[in-house]
Short mmCIF file of C-alpha atoms in Angstrom, two decimals:
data_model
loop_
_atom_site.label_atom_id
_atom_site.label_comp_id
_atom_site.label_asym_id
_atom_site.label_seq_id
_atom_site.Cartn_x
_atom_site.Cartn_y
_atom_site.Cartn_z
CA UNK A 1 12.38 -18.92 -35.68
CA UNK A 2 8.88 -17.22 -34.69
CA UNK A 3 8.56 -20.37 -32.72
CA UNK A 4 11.33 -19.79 -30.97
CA UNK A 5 11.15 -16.17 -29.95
CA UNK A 6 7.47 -17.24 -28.69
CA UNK A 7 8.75 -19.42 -26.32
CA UNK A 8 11.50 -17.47 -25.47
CA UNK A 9 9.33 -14.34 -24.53
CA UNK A 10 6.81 -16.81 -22.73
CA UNK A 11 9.50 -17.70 -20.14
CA UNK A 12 10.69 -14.44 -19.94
CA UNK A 13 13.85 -13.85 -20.78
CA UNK A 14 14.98 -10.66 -22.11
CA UNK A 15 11.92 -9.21 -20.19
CA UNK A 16 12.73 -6.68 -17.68
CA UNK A 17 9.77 -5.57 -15.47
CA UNK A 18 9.76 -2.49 -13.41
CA UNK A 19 7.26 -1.80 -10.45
CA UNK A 20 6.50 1.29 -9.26
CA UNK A 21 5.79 0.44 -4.83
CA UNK A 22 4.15 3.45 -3.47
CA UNK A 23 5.77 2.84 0.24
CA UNK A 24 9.60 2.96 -0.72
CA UNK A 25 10.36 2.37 3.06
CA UNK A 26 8.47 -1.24 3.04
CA UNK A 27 6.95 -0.39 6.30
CA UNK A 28 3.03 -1.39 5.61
CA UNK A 29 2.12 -4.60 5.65
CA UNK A 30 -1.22 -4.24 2.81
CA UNK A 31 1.35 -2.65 0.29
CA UNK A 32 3.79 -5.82 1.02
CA UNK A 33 1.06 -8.08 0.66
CA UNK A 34 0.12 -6.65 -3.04
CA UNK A 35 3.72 -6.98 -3.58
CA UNK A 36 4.24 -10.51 -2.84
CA UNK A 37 0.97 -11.00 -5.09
CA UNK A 38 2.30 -9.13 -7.85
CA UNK A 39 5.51 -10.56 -7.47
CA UNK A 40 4.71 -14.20 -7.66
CA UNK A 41 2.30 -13.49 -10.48
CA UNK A 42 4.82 -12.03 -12.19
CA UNK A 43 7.07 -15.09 -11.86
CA UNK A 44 4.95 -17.21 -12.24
CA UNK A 45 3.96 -16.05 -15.88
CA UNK A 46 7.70 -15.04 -16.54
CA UNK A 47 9.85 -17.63 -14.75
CA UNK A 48 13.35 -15.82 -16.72
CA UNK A 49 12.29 -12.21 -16.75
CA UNK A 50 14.27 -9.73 -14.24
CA UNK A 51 11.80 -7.90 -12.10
CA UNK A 52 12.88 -5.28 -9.89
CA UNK A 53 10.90 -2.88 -7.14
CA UNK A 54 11.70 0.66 -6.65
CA UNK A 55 12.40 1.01 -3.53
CA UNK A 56 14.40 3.66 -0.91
CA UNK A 57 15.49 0.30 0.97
CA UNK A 58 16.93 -2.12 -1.40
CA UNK A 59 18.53 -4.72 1.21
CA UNK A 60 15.15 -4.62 2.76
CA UNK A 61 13.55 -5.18 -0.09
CA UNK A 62 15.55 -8.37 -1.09
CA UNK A 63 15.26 -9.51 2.09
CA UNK A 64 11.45 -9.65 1.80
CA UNK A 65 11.52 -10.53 -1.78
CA UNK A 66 14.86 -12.32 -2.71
CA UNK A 67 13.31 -13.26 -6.35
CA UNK A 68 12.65 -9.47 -7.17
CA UNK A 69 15.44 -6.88 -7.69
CA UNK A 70 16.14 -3.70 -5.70
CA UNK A 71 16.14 -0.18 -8.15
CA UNK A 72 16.46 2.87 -6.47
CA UNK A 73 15.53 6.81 -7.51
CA UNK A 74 19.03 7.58 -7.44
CA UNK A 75 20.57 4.10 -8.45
CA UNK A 76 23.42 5.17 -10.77
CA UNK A 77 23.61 2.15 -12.44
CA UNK A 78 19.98 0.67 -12.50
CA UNK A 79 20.06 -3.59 -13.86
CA UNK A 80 22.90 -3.62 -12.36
CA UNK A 81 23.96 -7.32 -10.15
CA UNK A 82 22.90 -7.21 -6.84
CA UNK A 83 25.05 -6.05 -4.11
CA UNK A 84 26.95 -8.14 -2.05
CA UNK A 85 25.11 -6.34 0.97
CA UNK A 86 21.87 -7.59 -1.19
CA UNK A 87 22.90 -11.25 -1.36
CA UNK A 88 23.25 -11.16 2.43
CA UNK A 89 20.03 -9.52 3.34
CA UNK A 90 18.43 -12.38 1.51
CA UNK A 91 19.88 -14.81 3.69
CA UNK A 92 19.57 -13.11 7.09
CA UNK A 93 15.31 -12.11 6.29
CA UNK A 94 14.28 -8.84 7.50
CA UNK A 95 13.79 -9.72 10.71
CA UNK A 96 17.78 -8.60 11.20
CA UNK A 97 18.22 -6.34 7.75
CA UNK A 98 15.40 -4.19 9.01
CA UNK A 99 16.62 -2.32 12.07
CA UNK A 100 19.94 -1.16 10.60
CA UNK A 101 18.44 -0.26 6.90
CA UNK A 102 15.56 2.24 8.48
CA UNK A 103 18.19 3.62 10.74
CA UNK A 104 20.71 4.28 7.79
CA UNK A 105 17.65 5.58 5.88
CA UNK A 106 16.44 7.82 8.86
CA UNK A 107 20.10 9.18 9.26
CA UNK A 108 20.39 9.98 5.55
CA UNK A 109 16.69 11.29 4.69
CA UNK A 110 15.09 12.27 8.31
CA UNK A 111 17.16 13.71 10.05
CA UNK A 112 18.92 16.31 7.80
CA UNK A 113 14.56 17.27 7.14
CA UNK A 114 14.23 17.65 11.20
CA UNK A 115 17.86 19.78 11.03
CA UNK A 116 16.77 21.91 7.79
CA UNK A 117 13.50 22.50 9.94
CA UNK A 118 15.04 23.38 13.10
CA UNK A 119 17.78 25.72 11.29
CA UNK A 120 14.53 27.74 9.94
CA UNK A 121 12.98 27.88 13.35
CA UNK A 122 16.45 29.06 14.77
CA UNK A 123 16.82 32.01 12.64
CA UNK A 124 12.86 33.14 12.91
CA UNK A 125 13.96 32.92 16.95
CA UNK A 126 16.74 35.05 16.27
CA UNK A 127 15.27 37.72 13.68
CA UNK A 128 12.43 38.07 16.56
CA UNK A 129 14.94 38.59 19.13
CA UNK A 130 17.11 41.11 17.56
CA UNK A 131 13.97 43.07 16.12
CA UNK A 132 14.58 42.14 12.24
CA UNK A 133 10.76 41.94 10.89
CA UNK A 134 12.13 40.79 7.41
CA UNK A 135 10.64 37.32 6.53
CA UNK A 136 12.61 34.31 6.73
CA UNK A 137 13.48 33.30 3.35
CA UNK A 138 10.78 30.21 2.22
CA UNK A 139 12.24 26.89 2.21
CA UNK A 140 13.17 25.63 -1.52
CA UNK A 141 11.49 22.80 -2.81
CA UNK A 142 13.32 19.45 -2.61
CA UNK A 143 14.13 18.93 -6.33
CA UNK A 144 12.93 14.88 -6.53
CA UNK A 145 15.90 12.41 -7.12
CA UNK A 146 14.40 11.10 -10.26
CA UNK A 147 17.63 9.40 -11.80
CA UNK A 148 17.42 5.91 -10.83
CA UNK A 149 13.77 5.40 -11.61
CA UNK A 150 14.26 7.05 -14.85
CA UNK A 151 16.76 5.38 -15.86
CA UNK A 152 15.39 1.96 -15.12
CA UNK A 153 11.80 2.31 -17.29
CA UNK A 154 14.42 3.45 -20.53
CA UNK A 155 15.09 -0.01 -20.41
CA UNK A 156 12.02 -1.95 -19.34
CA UNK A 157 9.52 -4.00 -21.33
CA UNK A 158 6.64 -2.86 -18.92
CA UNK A 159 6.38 -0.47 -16.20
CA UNK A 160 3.70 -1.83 -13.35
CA UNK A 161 2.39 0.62 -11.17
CA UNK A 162 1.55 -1.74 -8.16
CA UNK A 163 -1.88 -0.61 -6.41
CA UNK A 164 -2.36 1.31 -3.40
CA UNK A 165 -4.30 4.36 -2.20
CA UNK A 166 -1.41 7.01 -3.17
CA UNK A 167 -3.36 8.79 -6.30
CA UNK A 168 -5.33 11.68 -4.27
CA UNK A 169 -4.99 14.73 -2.38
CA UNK A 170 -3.94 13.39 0.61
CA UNK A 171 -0.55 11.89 -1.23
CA UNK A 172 0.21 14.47 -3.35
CA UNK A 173 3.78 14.10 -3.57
CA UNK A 174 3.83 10.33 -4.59
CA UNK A 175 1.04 11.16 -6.93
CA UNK A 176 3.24 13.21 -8.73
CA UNK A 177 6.22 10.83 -8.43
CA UNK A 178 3.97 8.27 -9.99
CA UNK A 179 2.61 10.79 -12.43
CA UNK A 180 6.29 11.46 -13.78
CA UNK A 181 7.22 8.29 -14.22
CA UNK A 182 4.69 7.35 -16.25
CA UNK A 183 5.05 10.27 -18.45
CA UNK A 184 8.53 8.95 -19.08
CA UNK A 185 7.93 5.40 -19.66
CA UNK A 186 5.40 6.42 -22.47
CA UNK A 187 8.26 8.68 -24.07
CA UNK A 188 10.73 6.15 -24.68
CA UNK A 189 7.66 3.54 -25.28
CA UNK A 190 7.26 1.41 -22.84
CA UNK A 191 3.89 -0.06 -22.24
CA UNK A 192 2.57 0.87 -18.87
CA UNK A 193 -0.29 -1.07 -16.69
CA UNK A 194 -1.86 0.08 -13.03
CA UNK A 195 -3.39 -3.04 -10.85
CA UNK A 196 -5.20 -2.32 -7.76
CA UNK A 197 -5.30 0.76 -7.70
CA UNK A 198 -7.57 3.04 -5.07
CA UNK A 199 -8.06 6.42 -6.55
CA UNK A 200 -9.25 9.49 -4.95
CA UNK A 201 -10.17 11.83 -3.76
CA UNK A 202 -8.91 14.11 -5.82
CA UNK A 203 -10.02 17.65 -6.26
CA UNK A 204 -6.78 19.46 -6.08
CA UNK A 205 -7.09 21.36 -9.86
CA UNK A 206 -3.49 20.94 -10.79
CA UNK A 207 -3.45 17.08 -9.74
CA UNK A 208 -6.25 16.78 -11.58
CA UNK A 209 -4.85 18.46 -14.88
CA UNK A 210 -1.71 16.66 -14.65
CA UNK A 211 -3.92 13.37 -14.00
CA UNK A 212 -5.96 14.38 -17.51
CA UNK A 213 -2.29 14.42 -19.48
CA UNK A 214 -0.96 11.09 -17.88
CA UNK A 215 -3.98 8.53 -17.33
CA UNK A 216 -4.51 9.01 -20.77
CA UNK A 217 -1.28 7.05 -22.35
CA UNK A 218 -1.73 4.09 -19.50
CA UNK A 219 -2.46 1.25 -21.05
CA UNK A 220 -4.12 -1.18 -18.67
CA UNK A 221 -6.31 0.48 -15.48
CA UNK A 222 -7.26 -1.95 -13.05
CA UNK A 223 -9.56 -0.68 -9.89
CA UNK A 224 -9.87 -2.02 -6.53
CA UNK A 225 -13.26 -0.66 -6.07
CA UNK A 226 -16.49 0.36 -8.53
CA UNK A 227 -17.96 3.14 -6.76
CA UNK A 228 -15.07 6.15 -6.80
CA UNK A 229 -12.46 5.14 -9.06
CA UNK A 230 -14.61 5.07 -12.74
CA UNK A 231 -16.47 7.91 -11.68
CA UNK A 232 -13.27 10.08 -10.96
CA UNK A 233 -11.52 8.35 -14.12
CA UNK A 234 -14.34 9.25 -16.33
CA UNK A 235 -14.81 12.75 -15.46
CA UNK A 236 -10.79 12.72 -16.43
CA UNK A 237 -11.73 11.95 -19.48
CA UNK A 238 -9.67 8.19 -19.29
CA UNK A 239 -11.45 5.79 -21.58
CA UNK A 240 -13.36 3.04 -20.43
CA UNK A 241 -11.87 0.44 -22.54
CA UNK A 242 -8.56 0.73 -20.87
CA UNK A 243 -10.58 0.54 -17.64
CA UNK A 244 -11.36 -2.80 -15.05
CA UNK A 245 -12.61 -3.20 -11.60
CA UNK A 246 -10.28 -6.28 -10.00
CA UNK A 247 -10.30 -5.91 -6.44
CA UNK A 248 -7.25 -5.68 -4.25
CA UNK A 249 -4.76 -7.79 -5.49
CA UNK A 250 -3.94 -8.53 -1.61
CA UNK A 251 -6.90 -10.52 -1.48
CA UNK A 252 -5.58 -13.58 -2.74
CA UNK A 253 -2.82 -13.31 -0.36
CA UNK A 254 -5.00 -13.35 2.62
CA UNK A 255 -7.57 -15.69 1.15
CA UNK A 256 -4.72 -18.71 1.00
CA UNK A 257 -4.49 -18.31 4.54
CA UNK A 258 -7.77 -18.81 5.39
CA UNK A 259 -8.74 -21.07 8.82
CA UNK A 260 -11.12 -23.64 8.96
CA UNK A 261 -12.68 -22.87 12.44
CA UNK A 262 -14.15 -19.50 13.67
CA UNK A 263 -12.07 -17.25 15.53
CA UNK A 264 -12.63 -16.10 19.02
CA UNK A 265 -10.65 -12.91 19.16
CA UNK A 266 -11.78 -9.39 18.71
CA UNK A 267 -9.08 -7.69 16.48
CA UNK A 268 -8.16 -3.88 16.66
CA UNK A 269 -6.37 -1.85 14.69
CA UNK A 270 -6.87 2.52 14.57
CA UNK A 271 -4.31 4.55 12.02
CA UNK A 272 -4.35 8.32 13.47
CA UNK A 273 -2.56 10.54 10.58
CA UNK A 274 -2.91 13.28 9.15
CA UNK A 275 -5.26 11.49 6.36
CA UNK A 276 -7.28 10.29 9.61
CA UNK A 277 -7.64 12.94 12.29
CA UNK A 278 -8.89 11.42 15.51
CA UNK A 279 -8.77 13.30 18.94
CA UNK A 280 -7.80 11.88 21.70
CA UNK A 281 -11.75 11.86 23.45
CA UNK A 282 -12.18 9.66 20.47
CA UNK A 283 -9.70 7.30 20.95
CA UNK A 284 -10.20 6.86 24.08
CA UNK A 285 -13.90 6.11 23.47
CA UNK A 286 -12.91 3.39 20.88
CA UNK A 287 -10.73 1.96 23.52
CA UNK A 288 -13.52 1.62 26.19
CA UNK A 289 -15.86 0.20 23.90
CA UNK A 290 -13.85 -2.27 22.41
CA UNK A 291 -12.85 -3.32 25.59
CA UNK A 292 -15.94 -3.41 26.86
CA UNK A 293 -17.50 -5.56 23.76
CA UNK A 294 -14.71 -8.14 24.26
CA UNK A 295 -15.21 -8.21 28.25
CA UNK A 296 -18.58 -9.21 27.42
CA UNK A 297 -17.99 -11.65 25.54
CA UNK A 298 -15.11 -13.33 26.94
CA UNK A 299 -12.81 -12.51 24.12
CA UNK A 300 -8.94 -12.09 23.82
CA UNK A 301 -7.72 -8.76 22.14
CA UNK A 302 -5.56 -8.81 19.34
CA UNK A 303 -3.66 -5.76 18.74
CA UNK A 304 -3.25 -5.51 14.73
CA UNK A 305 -0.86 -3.83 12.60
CA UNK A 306 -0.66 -2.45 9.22
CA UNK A 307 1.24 1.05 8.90
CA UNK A 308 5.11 0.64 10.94
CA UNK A 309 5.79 3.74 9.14
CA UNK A 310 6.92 6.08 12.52
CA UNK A 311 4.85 3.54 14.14
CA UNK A 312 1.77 4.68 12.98
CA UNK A 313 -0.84 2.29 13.97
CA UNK A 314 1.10 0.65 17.19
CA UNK A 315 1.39 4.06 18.53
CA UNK A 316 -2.55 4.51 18.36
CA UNK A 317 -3.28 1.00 18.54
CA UNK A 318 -1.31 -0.54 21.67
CA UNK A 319 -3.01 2.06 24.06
CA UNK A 320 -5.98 1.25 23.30
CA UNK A 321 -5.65 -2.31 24.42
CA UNK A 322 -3.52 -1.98 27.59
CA UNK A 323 -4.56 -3.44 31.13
CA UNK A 324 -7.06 -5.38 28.97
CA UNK A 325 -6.97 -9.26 29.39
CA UNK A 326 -6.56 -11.10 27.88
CA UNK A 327 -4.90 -10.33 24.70
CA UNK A 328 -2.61 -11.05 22.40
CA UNK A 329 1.33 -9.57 21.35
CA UNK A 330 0.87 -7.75 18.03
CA UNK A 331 2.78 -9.03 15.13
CA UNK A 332 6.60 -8.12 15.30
CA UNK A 333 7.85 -5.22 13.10
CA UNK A 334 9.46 -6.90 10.35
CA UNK A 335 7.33 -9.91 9.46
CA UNK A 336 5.92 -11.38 6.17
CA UNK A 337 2.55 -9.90 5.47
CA UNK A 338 1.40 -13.80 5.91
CA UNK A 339 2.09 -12.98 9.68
CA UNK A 340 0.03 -10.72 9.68
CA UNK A 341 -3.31 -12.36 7.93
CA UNK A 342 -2.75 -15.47 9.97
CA UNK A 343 -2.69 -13.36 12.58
CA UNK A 344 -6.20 -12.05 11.38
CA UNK A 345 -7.64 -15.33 11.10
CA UNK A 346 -7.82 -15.66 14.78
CA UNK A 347 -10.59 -12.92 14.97
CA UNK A 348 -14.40 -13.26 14.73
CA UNK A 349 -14.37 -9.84 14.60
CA UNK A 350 -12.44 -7.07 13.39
CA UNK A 351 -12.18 -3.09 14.04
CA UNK A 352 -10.03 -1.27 12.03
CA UNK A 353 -9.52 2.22 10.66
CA UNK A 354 -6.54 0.61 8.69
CA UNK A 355 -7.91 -0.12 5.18
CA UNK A 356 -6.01 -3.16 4.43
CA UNK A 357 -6.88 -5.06 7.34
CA UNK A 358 -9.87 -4.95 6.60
CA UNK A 359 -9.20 -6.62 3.11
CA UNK A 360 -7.41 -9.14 5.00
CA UNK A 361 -10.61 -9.83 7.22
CA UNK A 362 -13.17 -10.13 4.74
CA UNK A 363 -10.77 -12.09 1.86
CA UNK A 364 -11.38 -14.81 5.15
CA UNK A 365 -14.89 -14.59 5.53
CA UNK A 366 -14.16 -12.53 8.81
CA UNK A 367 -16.58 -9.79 9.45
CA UNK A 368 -15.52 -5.97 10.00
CA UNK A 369 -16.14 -2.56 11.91
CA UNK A 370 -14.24 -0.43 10.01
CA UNK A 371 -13.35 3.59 11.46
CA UNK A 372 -13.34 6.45 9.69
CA UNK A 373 -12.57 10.04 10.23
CA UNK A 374 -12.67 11.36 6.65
CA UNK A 375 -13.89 11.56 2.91
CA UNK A 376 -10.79 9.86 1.89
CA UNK A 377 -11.23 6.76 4.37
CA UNK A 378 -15.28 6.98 3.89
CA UNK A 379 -14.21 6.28 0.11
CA UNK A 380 -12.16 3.66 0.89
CA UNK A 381 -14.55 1.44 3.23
CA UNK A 382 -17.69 1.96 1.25
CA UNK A 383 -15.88 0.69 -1.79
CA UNK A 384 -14.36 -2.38 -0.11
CA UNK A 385 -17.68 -2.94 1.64
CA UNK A 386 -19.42 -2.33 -2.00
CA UNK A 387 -16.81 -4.99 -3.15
CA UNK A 388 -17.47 -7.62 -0.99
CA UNK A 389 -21.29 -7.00 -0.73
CA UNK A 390 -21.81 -6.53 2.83
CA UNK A 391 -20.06 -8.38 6.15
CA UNK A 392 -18.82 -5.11 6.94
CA UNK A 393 -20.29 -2.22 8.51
CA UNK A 394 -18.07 1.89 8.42
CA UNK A 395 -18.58 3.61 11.64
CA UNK A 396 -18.60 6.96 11.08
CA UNK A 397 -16.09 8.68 14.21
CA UNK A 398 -17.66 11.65 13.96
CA UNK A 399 -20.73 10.57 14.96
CA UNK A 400 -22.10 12.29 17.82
CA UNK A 401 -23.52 8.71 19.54
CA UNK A 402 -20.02 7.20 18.78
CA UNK A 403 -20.16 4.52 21.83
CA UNK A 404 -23.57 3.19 21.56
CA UNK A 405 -23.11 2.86 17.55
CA UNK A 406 -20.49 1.30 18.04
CA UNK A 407 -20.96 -1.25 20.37
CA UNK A 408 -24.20 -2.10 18.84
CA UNK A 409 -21.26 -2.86 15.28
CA UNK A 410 -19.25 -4.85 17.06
CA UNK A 411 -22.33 -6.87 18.32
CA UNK A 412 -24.19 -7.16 15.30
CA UNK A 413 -20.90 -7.91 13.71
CA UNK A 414 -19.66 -10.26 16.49
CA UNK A 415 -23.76 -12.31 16.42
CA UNK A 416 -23.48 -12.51 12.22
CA UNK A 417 -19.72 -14.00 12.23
CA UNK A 418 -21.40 -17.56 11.04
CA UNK A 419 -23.80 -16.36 8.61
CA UNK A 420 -21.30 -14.31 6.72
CA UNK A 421 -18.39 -16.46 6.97
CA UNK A 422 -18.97 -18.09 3.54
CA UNK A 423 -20.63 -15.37 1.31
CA UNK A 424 -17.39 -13.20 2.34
CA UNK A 425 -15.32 -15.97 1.45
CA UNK A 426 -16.81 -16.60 -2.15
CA UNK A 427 -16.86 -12.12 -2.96
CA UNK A 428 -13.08 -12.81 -2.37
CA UNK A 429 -12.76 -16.07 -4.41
CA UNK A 430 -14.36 -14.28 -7.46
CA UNK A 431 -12.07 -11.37 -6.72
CA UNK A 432 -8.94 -13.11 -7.22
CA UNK A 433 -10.45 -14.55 -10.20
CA UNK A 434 -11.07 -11.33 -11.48
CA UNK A 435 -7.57 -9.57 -10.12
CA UNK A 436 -5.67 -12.32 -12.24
CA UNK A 437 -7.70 -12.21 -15.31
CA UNK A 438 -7.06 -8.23 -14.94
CA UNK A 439 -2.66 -9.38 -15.05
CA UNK A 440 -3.35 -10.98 -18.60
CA UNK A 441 -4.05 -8.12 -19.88
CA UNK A 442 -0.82 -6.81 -18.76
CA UNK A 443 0.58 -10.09 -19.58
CA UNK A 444 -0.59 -9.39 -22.98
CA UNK A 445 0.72 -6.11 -23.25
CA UNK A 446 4.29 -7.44 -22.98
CA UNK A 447 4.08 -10.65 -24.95
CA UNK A 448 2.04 -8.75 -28.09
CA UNK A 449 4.56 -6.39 -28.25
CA UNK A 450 7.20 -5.82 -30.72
CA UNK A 451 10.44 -6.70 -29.20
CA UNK A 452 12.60 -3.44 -29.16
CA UNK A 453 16.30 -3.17 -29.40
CA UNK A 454 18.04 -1.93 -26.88
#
């Protein structure tokens, strides 16, 4: 009977995994390349168990992932068989379900924020015009729609919080999503792991309390990087034994995809947000010099994309590359993250201020310029560059020599392309070996467990 229950667990069955995705509008190609890693992981340990995504775009979702399940925040009936709209998003790929799911999301979520805004504006307009000096009332607080994901972990056998860079100032919002969630998984107990995760910074003093309370119960901590994330963990008082340094699980992804020749394209990528200020002097200067390094050296551009999010990075991006030839035409909006690395493995060189394209550079032995504008994104590349043990070289934007220091990167990174190539390529072997002995612990977690009814 033991026997049997073993090998019944083993496959899965009866196992319902939950993952917490930090971008619930699937529109960044490094968080869908974790997923697809965690995904097939997943599977591949539990061929029987149900694993579903939290997402705010569940048709999307199965059309990316068709062996994953769509849960979302204010899912009714979370578990529940997919849709019929579900089933048919698998079939048609997200090339087609993509369009009309962010436009149904942007008419239900978007635009009632731009109308809420514009009806405050309105009234200040009026109150100044008619010579009332009372305040406008302060907009409430969006309560979060919390139903869905709640209800979902109640009856989970683990809840996965998938990596990303969410857990600092800079993302407060989903850092206290992902905070919450956690906190209920460990009240009706359900075992609860975090893989790749990026943390920091994060001074913000209530954060950081309600980070003391929750880190605390998680049982499995996996890091991306060994520089920030113990340090910050540490001084919250998280102990050590719960606590790994794995790499980015996306890593593998790109690493399968790896060419066998050296590129010859120069590959570009800026993200201007509000995590990454960048005027437009600057830009402009990372334009010319790029430009001007691939000119030299007879090189295509590649226009790269991570962030679609409001077009983040082709907004900034696609500027900076026009009237240049030659070049290349950027990935299409709604492609596999594959795309995108094979896409990447064109380049002998990449610049990026786009965090994840770098890890899909250097998991192929390509070297990178990477751009940053701010403590969180200096964190970031020093602890993927830290990771992979050079091949990469952060260009500080603020820097008041910007052009010459950076065309002297992209040569020095451009002259060491061969010489890197395979130490690059062996840091990101030993990181997926790492990343997936990290999973059996979560693995672990599960199959240990005592079974719970339900």
């Amino acid at each position: 009977m033991a026997e049997a229950e073993t090998a019944t667990r083993a496959r899965g069955q009866d196992l319902r995994i939950l993952v917490e995705n930090s971008e619930y509008w699937l529109r960044n190609n490094g968080d869908l390349a974790m997923m697809q890693v965690t995904i097939d992981r997943l599977r591949e340990r539990w061929p029987a168990a149900r694993i579903a995504v939290l997402t705010d775009a569940p048709a999307l979702l199965r059309a990316y992932f068709p062996n994953a399940e769509a849960i979302t925040v204010g899912d009714k009936a979370p578990w529940s068989p997919s849709t019929l709209v579900e089933r048919a998003a698998v079939i048609a790929g997200p090339q087609w379900v993509g369009p009309p799911m962010l436009a149904w999301l942007r008419a239900r979520v978007w635009f009632p924020q731009k109308a809420r805004g514009a009806r405050r504006r309105a009234l200040i307009r009026w109150r100044a015009l008619i010579g009332d000096d009372t305040p406008a009332p302060p907009t409430p607080p969006r309560k979060p729609v919390t139903r869905g994901s709640f209800a979902a972990v109640e009856s989970a056998s683990l809840l996965l919080v998938m990596g990303g860079g969410y857990l600092a100032d800079v993302d407060a919002a989903q850092t206290r999503r992902v905070f919450n969630l956690i906190e209920h998984a460990h009240r009706h107990a359900v075992p609860v792991a975090m893989v790749g995760q990026g943390m920091g910074p994060l001074d913000d003093p209530v954060l950081r309390t309600r980070a003391t309370e929750v880190l605390s119960v998680v049982d499995v901590i996996a890091l991306r990087e060994k520089l920030q994330g113990p340090v910050l963990l540490e001084s919250l008082d998280v102990s050590s034994d719960r606590v790994s340094v794995t790499g980015d699980d996306a890593i593998e992804l790109a690493y399968r995809i790896r060419s066998v020749g050296l590129g010859a394209e120069i590959g570009l990528c800026l993200r201007v947000a509000g995590y990454s200020p960048i005027s437009d002097d600057i830009q402009q200067t990372v334009g010319a010099v790029v430009r001007e390094s691939a000119r030299v050296r007879g090189a295509a551009l590649a226009p790269l994309i991570i962030a679609e999010y409001r077009r983040q990075d082709r907004r900034s991006t696609l500027p900076l590359v026009r009237g240049y030839s030659p070049q290349t035409t950027p990935p299409g909006k709604y492609v596999a993250p594959e795309v995108v690395a094979e896409r990447v493995s064109r380049c002998r060189v990449v610049v990026t201020g786009a965090y994840h394209l770098a890890v899909f550079a250097l998991s192929q032995g390509i070297p990178v310029v990477a751009l940053t504008a701010s403590q969180y994104y200096d964190d970031k590349f020093l602890g993927l560059c830290d990771m992979f043990g050079g091949g990469m070289q952060v260009v500080d934007l603020r820097e008041p020599n910007l052009e010459g220091v950076l065309s002297c990167a992209i040569a020095e990174a451009w002259d060491s392309a061969s010489r890197v190539r395979e130490s690059l390529r062996e840091r990101a072997r030993a990181q997926v070996d790492t990343s997936r002995e990290g999973f059996e612990r979560v693995y672990h977690l599960v199959e240990n467990r005592r079974p719970a009814r339900r």
